[in-house]
Every structure is written in C-alpha cells, then in structure tokens.
PDB file of C-alpha atoms in Angstrom:
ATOM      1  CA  UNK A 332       2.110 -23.621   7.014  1.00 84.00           C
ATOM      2  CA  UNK A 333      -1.110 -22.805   4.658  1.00 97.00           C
ATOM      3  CA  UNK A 334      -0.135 -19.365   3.281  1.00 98.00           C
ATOM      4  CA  UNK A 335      -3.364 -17.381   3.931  1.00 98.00           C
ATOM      5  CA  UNK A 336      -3.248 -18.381   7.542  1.00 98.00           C
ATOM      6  CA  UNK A 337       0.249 -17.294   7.524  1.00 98.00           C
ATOM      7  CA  UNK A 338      -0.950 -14.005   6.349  1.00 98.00           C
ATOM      8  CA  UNK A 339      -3.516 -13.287   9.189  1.00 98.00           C
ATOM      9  CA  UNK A 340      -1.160 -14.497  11.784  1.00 97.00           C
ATOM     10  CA  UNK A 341       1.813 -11.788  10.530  1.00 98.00           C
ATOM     11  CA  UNK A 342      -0.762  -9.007   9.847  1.00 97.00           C
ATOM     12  CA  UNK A 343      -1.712  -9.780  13.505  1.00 97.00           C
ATOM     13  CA  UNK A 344       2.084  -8.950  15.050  1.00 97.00           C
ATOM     14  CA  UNK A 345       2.606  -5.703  16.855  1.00 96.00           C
ATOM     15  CA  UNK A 346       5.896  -5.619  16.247  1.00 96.00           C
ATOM     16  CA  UNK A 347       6.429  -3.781  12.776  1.00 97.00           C
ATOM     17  CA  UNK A 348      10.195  -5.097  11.951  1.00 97.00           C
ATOM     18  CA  UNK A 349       9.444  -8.855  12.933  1.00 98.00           C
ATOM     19  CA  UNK A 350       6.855  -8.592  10.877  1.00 98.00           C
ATOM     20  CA  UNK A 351       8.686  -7.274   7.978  1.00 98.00           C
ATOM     21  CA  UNK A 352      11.093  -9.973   8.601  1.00 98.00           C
ATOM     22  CA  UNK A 353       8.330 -12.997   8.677  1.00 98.00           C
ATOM     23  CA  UNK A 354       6.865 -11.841   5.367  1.00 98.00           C
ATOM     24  CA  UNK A 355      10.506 -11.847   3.970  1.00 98.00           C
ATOM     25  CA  UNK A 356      10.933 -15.089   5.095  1.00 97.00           C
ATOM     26  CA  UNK A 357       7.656 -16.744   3.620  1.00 97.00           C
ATOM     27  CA  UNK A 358       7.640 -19.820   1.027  1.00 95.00           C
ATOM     28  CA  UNK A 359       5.336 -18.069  -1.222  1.00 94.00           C
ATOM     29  CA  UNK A 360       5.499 -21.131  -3.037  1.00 94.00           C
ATOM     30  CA  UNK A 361       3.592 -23.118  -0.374  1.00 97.00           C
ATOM     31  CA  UNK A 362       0.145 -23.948  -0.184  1.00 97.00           C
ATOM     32  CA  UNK A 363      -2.801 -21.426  -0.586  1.00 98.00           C
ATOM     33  CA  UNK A 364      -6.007 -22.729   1.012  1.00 98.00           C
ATOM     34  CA  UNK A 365      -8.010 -20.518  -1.717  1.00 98.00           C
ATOM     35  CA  UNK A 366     -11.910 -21.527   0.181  1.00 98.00           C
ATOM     36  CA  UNK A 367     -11.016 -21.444   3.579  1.00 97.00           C
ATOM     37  CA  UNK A 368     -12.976 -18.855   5.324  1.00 97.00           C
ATOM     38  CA  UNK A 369     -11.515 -16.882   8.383  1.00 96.00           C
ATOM     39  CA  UNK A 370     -13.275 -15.360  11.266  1.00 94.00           C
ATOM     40  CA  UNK A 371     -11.354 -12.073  11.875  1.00 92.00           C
ATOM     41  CA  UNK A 372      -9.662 -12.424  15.345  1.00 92.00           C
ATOM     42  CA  UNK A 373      -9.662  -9.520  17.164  1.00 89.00           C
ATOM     43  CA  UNK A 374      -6.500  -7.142  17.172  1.00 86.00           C
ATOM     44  CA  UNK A 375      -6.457  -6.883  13.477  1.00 91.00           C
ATOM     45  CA  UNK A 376      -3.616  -5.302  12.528  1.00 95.00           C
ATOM     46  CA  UNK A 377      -1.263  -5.609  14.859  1.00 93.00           C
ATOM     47  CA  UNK A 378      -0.175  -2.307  16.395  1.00 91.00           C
ATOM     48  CA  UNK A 379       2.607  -1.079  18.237  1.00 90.00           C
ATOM     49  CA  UNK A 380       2.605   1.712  21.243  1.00 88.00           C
ATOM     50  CA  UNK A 381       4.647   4.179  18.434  1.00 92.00           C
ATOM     51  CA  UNK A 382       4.336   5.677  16.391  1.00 94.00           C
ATOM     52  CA  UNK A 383       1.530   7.634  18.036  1.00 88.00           C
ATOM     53  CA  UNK A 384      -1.654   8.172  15.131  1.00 85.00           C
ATOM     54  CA  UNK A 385      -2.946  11.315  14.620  1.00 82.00           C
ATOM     55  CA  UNK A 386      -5.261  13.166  12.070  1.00 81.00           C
ATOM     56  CA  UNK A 387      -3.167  13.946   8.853  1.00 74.00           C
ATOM     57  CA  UNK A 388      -4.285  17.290   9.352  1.00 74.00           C
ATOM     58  CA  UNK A 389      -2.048  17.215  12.371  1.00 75.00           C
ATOM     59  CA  UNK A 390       1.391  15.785  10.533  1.00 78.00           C
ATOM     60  CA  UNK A 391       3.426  18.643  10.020  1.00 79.00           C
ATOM     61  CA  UNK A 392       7.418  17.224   8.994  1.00 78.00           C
ATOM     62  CA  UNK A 393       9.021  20.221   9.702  1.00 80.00           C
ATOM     63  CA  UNK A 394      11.443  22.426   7.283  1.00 89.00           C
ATOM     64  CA  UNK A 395      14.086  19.409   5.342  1.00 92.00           C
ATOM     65  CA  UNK A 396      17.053  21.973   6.170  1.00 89.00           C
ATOM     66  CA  UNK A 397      16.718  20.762   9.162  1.00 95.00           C
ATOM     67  CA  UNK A 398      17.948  17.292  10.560  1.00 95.00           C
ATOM     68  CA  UNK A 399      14.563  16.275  11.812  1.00 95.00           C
ATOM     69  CA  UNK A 400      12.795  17.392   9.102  1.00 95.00           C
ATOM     70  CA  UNK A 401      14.655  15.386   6.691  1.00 97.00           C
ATOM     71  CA  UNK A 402      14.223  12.481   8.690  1.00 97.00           C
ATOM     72  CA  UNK A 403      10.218  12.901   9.364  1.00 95.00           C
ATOM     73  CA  UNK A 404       9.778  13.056   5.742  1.00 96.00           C
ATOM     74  CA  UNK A 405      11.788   9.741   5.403  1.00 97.00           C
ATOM     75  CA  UNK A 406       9.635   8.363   8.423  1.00 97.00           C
ATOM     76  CA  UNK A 407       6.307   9.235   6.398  1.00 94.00           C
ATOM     77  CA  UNK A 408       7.350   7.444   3.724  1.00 96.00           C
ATOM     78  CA  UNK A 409       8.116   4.326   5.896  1.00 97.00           C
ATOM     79  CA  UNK A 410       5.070   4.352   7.549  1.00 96.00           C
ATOM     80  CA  UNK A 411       3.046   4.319   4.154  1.00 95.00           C
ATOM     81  CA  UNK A 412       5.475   1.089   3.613  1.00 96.00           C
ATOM     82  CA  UNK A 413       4.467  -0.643   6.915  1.00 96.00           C
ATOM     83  CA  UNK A 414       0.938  -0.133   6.274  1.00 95.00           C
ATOM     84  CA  UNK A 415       0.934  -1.177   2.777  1.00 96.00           C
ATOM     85  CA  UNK A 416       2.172  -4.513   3.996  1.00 97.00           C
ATOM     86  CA  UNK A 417      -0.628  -5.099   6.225  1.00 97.00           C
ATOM     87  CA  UNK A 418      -2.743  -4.279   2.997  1.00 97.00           C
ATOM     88  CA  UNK A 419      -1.092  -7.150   0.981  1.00 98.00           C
ATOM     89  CA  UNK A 420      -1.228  -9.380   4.038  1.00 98.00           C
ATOM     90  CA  UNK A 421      -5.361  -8.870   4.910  1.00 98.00           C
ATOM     91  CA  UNK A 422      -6.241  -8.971   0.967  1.00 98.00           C
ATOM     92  CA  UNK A 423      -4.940 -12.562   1.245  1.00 98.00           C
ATOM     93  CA  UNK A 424      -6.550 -13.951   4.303  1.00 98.00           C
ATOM     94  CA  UNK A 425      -9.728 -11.628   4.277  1.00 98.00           C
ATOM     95  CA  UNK A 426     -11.235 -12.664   0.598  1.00 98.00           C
ATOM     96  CA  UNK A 427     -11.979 -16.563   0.234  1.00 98.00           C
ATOM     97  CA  UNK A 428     -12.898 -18.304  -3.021  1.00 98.00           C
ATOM     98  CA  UNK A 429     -10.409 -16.235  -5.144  1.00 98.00           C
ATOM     99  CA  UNK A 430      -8.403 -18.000  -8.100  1.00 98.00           C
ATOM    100  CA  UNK A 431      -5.048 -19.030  -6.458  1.00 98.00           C
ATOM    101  CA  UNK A 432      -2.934 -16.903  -8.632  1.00 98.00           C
ATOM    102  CA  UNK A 433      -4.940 -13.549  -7.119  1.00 98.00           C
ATOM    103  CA  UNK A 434      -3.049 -14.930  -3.622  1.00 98.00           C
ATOM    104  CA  UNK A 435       0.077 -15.461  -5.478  1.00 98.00           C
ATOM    105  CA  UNK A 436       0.181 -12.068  -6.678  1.00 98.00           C
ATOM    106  CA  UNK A 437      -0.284 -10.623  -3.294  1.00 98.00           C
ATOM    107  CA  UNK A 438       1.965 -12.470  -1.370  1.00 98.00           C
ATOM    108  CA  UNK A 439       4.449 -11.200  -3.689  1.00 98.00           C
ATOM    109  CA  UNK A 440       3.236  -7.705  -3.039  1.00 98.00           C
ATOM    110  CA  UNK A 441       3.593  -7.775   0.563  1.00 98.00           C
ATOM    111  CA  UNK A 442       7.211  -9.436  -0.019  1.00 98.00           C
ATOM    112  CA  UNK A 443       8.198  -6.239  -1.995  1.00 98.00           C
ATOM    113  CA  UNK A 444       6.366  -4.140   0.825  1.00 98.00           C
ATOM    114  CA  UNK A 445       8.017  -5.570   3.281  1.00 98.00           C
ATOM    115  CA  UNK A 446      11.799  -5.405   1.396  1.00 98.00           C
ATOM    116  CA  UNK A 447      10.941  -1.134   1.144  1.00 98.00           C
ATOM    117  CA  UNK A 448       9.885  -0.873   4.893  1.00 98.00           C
ATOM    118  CA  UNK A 449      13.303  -2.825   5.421  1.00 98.00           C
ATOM    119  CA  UNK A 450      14.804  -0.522   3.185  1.00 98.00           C
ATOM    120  CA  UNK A 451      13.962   2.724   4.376  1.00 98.00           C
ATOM    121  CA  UNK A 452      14.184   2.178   7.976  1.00 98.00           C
ATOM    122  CA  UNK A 453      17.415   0.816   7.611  1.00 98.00           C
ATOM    123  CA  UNK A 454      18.035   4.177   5.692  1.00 98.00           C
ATOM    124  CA  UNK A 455      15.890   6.331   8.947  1.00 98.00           C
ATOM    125  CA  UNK A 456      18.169   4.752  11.455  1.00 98.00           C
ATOM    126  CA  UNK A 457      21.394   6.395   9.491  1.00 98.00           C
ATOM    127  CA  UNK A 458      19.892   9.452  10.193  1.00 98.00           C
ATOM    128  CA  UNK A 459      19.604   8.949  13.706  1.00 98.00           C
ATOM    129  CA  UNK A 460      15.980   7.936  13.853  1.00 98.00           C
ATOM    130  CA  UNK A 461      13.464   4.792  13.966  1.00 98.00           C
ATOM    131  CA  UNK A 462      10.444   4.321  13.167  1.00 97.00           C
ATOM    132  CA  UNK A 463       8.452   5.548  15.548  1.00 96.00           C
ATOM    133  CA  UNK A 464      10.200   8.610  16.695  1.00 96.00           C
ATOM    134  CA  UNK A 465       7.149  10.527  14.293  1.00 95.00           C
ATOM    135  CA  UNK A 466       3.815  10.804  14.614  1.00 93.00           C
ATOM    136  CA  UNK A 467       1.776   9.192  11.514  1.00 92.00           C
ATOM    137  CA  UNK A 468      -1.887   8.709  10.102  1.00 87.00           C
ATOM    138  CA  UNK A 469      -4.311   6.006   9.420  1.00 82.00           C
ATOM    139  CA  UNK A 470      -4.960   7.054   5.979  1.00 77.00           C
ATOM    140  CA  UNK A 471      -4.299   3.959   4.208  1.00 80.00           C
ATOM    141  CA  UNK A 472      -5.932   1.554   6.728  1.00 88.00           C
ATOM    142  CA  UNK A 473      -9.090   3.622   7.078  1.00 89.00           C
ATOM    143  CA  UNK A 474      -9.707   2.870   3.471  1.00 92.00           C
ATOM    144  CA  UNK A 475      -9.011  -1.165   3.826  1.00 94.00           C
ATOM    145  CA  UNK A 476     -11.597  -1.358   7.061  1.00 94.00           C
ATOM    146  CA  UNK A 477     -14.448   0.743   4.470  1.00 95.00           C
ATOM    147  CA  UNK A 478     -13.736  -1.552   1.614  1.00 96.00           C
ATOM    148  CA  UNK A 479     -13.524  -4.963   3.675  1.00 96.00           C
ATOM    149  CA  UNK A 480     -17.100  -6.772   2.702  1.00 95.00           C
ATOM    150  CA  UNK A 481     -16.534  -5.838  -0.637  1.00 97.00           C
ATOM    151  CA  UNK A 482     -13.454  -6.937  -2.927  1.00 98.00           C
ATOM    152  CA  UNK A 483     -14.431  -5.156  -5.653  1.00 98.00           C
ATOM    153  CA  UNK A 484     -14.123  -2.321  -3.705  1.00 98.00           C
ATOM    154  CA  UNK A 485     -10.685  -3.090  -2.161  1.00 97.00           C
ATOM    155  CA  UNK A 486      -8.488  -3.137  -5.574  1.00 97.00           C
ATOM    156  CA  UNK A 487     -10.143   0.016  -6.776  1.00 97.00           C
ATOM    157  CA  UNK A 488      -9.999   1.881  -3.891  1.00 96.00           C
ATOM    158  CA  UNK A 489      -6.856   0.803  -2.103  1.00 95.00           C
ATOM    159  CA  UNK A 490      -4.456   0.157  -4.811  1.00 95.00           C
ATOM    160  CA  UNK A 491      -6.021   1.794  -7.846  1.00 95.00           C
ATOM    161  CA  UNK A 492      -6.350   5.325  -6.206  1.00 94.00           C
ATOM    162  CA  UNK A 493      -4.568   5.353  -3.119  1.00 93.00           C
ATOM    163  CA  UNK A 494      -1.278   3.403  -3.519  1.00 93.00           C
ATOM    164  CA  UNK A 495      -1.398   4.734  -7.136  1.00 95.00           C
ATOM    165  CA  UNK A 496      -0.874   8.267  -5.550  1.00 94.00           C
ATOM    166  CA  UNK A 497       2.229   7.196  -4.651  1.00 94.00           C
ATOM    167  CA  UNK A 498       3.301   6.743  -8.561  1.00 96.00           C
ATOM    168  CA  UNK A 499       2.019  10.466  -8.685  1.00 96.00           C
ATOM    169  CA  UNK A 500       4.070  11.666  -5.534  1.00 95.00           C
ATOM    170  CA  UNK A 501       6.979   9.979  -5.906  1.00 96.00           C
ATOM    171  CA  UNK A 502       8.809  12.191  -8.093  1.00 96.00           C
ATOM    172  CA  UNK A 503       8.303  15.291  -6.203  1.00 96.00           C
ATOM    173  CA  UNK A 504       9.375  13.553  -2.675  1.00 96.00           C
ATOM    174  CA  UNK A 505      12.468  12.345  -4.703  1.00 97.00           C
ATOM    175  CA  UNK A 506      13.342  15.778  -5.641  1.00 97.00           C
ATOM    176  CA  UNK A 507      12.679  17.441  -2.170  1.00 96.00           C
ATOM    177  CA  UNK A 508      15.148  14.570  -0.659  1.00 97.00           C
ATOM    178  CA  UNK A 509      18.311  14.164  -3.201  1.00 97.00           C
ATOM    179  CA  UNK A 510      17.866  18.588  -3.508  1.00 97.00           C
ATOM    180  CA  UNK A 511      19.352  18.172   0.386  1.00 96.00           C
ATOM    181  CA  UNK A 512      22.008  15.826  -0.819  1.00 97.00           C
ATOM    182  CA  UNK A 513      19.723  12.314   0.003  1.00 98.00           C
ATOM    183  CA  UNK A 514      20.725  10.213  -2.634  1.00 98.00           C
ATOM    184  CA  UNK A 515      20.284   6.817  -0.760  1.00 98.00           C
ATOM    185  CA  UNK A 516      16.693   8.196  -0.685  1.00 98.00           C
ATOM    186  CA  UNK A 517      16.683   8.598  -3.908  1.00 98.00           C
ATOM    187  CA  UNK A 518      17.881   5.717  -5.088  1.00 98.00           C
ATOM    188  CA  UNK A 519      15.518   3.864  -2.485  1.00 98.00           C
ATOM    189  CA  UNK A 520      12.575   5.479  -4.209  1.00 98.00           C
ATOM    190  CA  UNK A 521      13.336   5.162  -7.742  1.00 98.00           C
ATOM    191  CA  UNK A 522      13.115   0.977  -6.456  1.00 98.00           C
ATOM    192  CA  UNK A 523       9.847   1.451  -4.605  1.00 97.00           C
ATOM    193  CA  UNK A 524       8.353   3.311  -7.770  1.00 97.00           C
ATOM    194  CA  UNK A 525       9.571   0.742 -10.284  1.00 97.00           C
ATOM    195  CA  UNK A 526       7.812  -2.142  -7.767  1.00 97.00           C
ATOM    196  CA  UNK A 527       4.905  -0.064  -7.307  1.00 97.00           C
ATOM    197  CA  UNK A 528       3.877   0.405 -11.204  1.00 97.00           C
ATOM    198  CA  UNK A 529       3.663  -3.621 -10.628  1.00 97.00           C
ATOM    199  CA  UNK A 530       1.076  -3.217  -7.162  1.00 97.00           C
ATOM    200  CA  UNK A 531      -1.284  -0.718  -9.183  1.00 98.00           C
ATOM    201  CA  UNK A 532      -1.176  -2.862 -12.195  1.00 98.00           C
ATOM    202  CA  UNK A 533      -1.826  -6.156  -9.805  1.00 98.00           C
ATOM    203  CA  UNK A 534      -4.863  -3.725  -8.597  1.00 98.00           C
ATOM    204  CA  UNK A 535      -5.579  -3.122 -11.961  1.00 97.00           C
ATOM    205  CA  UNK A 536      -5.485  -6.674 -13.689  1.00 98.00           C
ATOM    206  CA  UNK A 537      -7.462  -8.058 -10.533  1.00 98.00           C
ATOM    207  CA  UNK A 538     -10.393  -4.935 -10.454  1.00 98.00           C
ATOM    208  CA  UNK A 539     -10.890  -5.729 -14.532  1.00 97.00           C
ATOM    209  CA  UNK A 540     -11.537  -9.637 -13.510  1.00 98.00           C
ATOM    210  CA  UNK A 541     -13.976  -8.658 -10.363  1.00 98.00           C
ATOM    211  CA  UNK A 542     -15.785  -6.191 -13.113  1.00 98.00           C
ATOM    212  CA  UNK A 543     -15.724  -8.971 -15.594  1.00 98.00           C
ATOM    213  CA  UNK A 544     -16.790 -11.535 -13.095  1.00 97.00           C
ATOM    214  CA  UNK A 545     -19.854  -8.957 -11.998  1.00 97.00           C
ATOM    215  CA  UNK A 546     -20.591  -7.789 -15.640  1.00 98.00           C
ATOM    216  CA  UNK A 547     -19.537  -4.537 -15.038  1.00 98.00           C
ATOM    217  CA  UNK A 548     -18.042  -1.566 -16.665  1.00 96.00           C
ATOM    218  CA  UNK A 549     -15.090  -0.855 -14.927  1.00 95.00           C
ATOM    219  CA  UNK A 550     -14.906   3.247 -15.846  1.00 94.00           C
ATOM    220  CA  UNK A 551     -18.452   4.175 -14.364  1.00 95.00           C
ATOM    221  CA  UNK A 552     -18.472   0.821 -11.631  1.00 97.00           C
ATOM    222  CA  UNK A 553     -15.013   3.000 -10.298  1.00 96.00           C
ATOM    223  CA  UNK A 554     -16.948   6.346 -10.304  1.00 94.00           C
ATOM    224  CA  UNK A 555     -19.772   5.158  -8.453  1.00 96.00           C
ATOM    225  CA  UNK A 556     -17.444   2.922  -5.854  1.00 97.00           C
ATOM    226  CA  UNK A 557     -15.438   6.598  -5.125  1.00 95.00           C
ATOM    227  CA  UNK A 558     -18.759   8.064  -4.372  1.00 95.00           C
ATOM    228  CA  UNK A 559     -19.631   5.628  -1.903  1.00 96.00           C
ATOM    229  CA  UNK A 560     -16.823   4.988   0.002  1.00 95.00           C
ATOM    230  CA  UNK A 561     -15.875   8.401  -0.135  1.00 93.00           C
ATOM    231  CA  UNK A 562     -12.388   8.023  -1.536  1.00 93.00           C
ATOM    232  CA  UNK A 563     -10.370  10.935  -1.410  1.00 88.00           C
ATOM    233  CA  UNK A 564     -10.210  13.456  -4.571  1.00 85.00           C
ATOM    234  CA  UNK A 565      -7.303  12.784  -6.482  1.00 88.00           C
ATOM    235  CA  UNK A 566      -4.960  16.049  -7.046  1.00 87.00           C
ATOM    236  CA  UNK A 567      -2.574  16.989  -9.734  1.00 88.00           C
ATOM    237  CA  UNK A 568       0.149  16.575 -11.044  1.00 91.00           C
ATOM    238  CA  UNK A 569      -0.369  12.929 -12.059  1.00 95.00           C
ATOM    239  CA  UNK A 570       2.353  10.330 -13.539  1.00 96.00           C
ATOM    240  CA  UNK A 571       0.864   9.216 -16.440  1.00 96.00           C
ATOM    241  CA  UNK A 572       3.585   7.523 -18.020  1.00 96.00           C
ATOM    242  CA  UNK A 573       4.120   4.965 -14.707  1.00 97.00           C
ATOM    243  CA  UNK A 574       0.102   5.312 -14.603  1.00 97.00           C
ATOM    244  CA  UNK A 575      -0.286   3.825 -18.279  1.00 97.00           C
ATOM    245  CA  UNK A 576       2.775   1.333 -16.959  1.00 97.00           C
ATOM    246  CA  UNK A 577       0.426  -0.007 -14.315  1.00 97.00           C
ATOM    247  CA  UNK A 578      -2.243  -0.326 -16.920  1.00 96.00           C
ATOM    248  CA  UNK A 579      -4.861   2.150 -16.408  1.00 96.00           C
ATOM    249  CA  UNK A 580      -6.795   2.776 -20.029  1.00 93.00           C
ATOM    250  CA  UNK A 581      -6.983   5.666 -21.580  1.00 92.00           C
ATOM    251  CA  UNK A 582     -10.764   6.112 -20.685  1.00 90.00           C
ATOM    252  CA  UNK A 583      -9.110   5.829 -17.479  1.00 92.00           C
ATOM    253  CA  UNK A 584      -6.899   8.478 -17.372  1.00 94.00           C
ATOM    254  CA  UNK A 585      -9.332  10.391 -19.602  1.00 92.00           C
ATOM    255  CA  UNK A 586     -11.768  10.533 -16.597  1.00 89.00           C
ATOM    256  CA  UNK A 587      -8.535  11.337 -13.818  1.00 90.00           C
ATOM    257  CA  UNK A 588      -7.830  14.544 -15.580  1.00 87.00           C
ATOM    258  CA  UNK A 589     -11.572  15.320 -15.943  1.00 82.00           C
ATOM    259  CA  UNK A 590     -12.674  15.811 -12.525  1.00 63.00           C
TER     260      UNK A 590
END
C-alpha cells in the first residue's frame, strides 16, 4: 500500500498498541505518493477511552518511593512516546509536494517512536501497570493541530522545541528513575535519547531546507514562528552537547540561553 496513505490510516486507529505494531510492521521501502493530497477524515488521531486527558496543570505523578509513583512517571514518559508517533505519522500524510526523502525520514521516525512506546510499556506492565491506568495531557498534539497549514511551522515548533525538550529532560528523569533502583528505565532512556538527537536533527535538516526554500533566515524566522504560535518558553538546564548533536548552530543555542 502507498506509504502516506498508510500513515493516515494508522494515525487514525484508536487502539494505541496495534498501532505501534502496524508502524513496526511497515515496508518503509514502499512507495511514497509525494503529490497526493489528502482530505483529513474526521477522527484524526485516533483516540482511545484511557488514558483520560487532562490539563498538565492537573498531572501530579505522585512521590517515586512509592509504587505508583514510579510507575506514573514511567507512564508519562510513554504517553509522550505514543503521541510522538502520531506526530511522525500526520507529518507524512498531512504535507503534499515534499521531496520523497523528507517522507523517508519520517517514516523512519515514527518506526523508532513506535519501537520506544513498545519499549516502555512493555517495561510499565512489569510494574504492574498499562498504559492507561494515568491520566495524561495533550501537550504535544495541541502544538501539531496550531502548526498544521503551515510546515514551516511544524519542524520548528514540534520537533525543534518541543521534542528537543526531551534531549534537555532526559537526563534528569534518568536520574530520578535508576536513584530508585530502575535501571531497565534507564537503559530504555539512554536508547530513546540516542534516537532522539536523530528526530531533532531530522527537524533541524528539514526546517533549514523550508527556510532555504522560503529565503529565510532561520534564527529570527524561529523567533517570530514562537511568537505566533505561542510555543512554550523553553527552561533550563539545557543539553547542549546532544543539542549541538542534533545540529542546532551556535547562533542557535546562542539565542536559547539568551531569553
């Protein structure tokens, strides 16, 4: 089947494993239909009954010395995973007219999405949970429905600042988890951060060819796209050694640790 209408039909399942499971299974050799155009069917993403969304004001894990605790952290972390699959799967099917190689690079993003939401469920259901059991937020897909008409605004906004918080958290959540004796987690998130320096920097390589393509310079174009999608602030501490990995500049990081 044509890849990009593969896409729209996974990121249209409820069912958050089998989809997992269909974007693991995908020929990402096979062909990419790079002008089709799509009308958005309704239903987009697919959404099961649980977990139940909330306000991120209102997620509260609970203390890690505690059983559930431990395993609501682990659950946030799997719910960034399942969303960030949907965002590999709707930057494939939502933007026509691309070079091919931008849907190559995204269909392997969503494969390594989908191989950490396997991961760490696998690893929530050893501690006596699913996914599900834990209320979550909308954070990530929020961002993706601002930023659809605009694919400029997609790779900077969506990869480049909020998946590329995860390079910044990552070390801290590591530390919280393996300090209560987690080490699967630990080892499961040193994976996820080495795969994720190679998301931001697909975000990266593919916001320098829409500035390019646009004649536009890609330090002040970000600055301005922040302001008017009102993209959250970005927060210290930041991982500049897996940020430079990923490829941002130094003007780049320059302007981070500015603001």
């Amino acid at each position: 089947m044509e890849l990009r209408a593969r896409c729209l039909e996974l990121l249209a399942l409820a069912d958050p494993v089998a989809k997992a499971a269909g974007v693991t299974a995908l020929d990402r050799t096979g062909p990419i239909a790079c002008a089709r155009v799509f009308a958005e069917p309704p239903g987009v993403p697919g959404r099961s009954a649980r977990p139940p969304l909330l306000p991120h004001t209102q997620i509260k894990t609970g203390s890690l010395a505690t059983p559930r605790g431990h395993a609501a952290l682990v659950h946030s972390i799997v719910h960034i995973e399942r969303n960030a699959i949907d965002l590999a799967l709707d930057i494939c099917w939502r933007f026509a007219g691309l070079p091919e190689a931008f849907y190559r690079d995204w269909l392997q993003v969503a494969f390594e999405e989908a191989y950490h939401f396997t991961l760490l469920r696998n690893h929530l259901l050893t501690l006596g949970f699913d996914y599900g059991d834990f209320p979550a937020h909308d954070g990530l897909w929020s961002m993706a429905e601002r930023t659809k008409g605009d694919l400029l605004a997609r790779v900077a906004l969506v990869p480049r600042t909020l998946e590329a918080r995860g390079l910044d958290a990552s070390p801290a959540v590591k530390t919280k988890l393996v300090s209560i004796g987690d080490h699967r987690a630990g080892e499961i998130l040193d994976i996820i951060l080495r795969d994720e320096i190679g998301h931001v920097s697909t975000g990266n390589r593919w916001y320098a060819w829409a500035c390019g393509e646009r004649g536009l310079e890609p330090v002040v174009t970000y600055a301005e796209l922040v302001v008017k999608y009102e993209a959250p602030k970005l927060k210290r501490p930041f991982n500049l050694d897996a940020r430079r990995a990923a490829g941002f500049s130094d003007a780049e990081l320059s302007a981070l640790q500015a603001d």
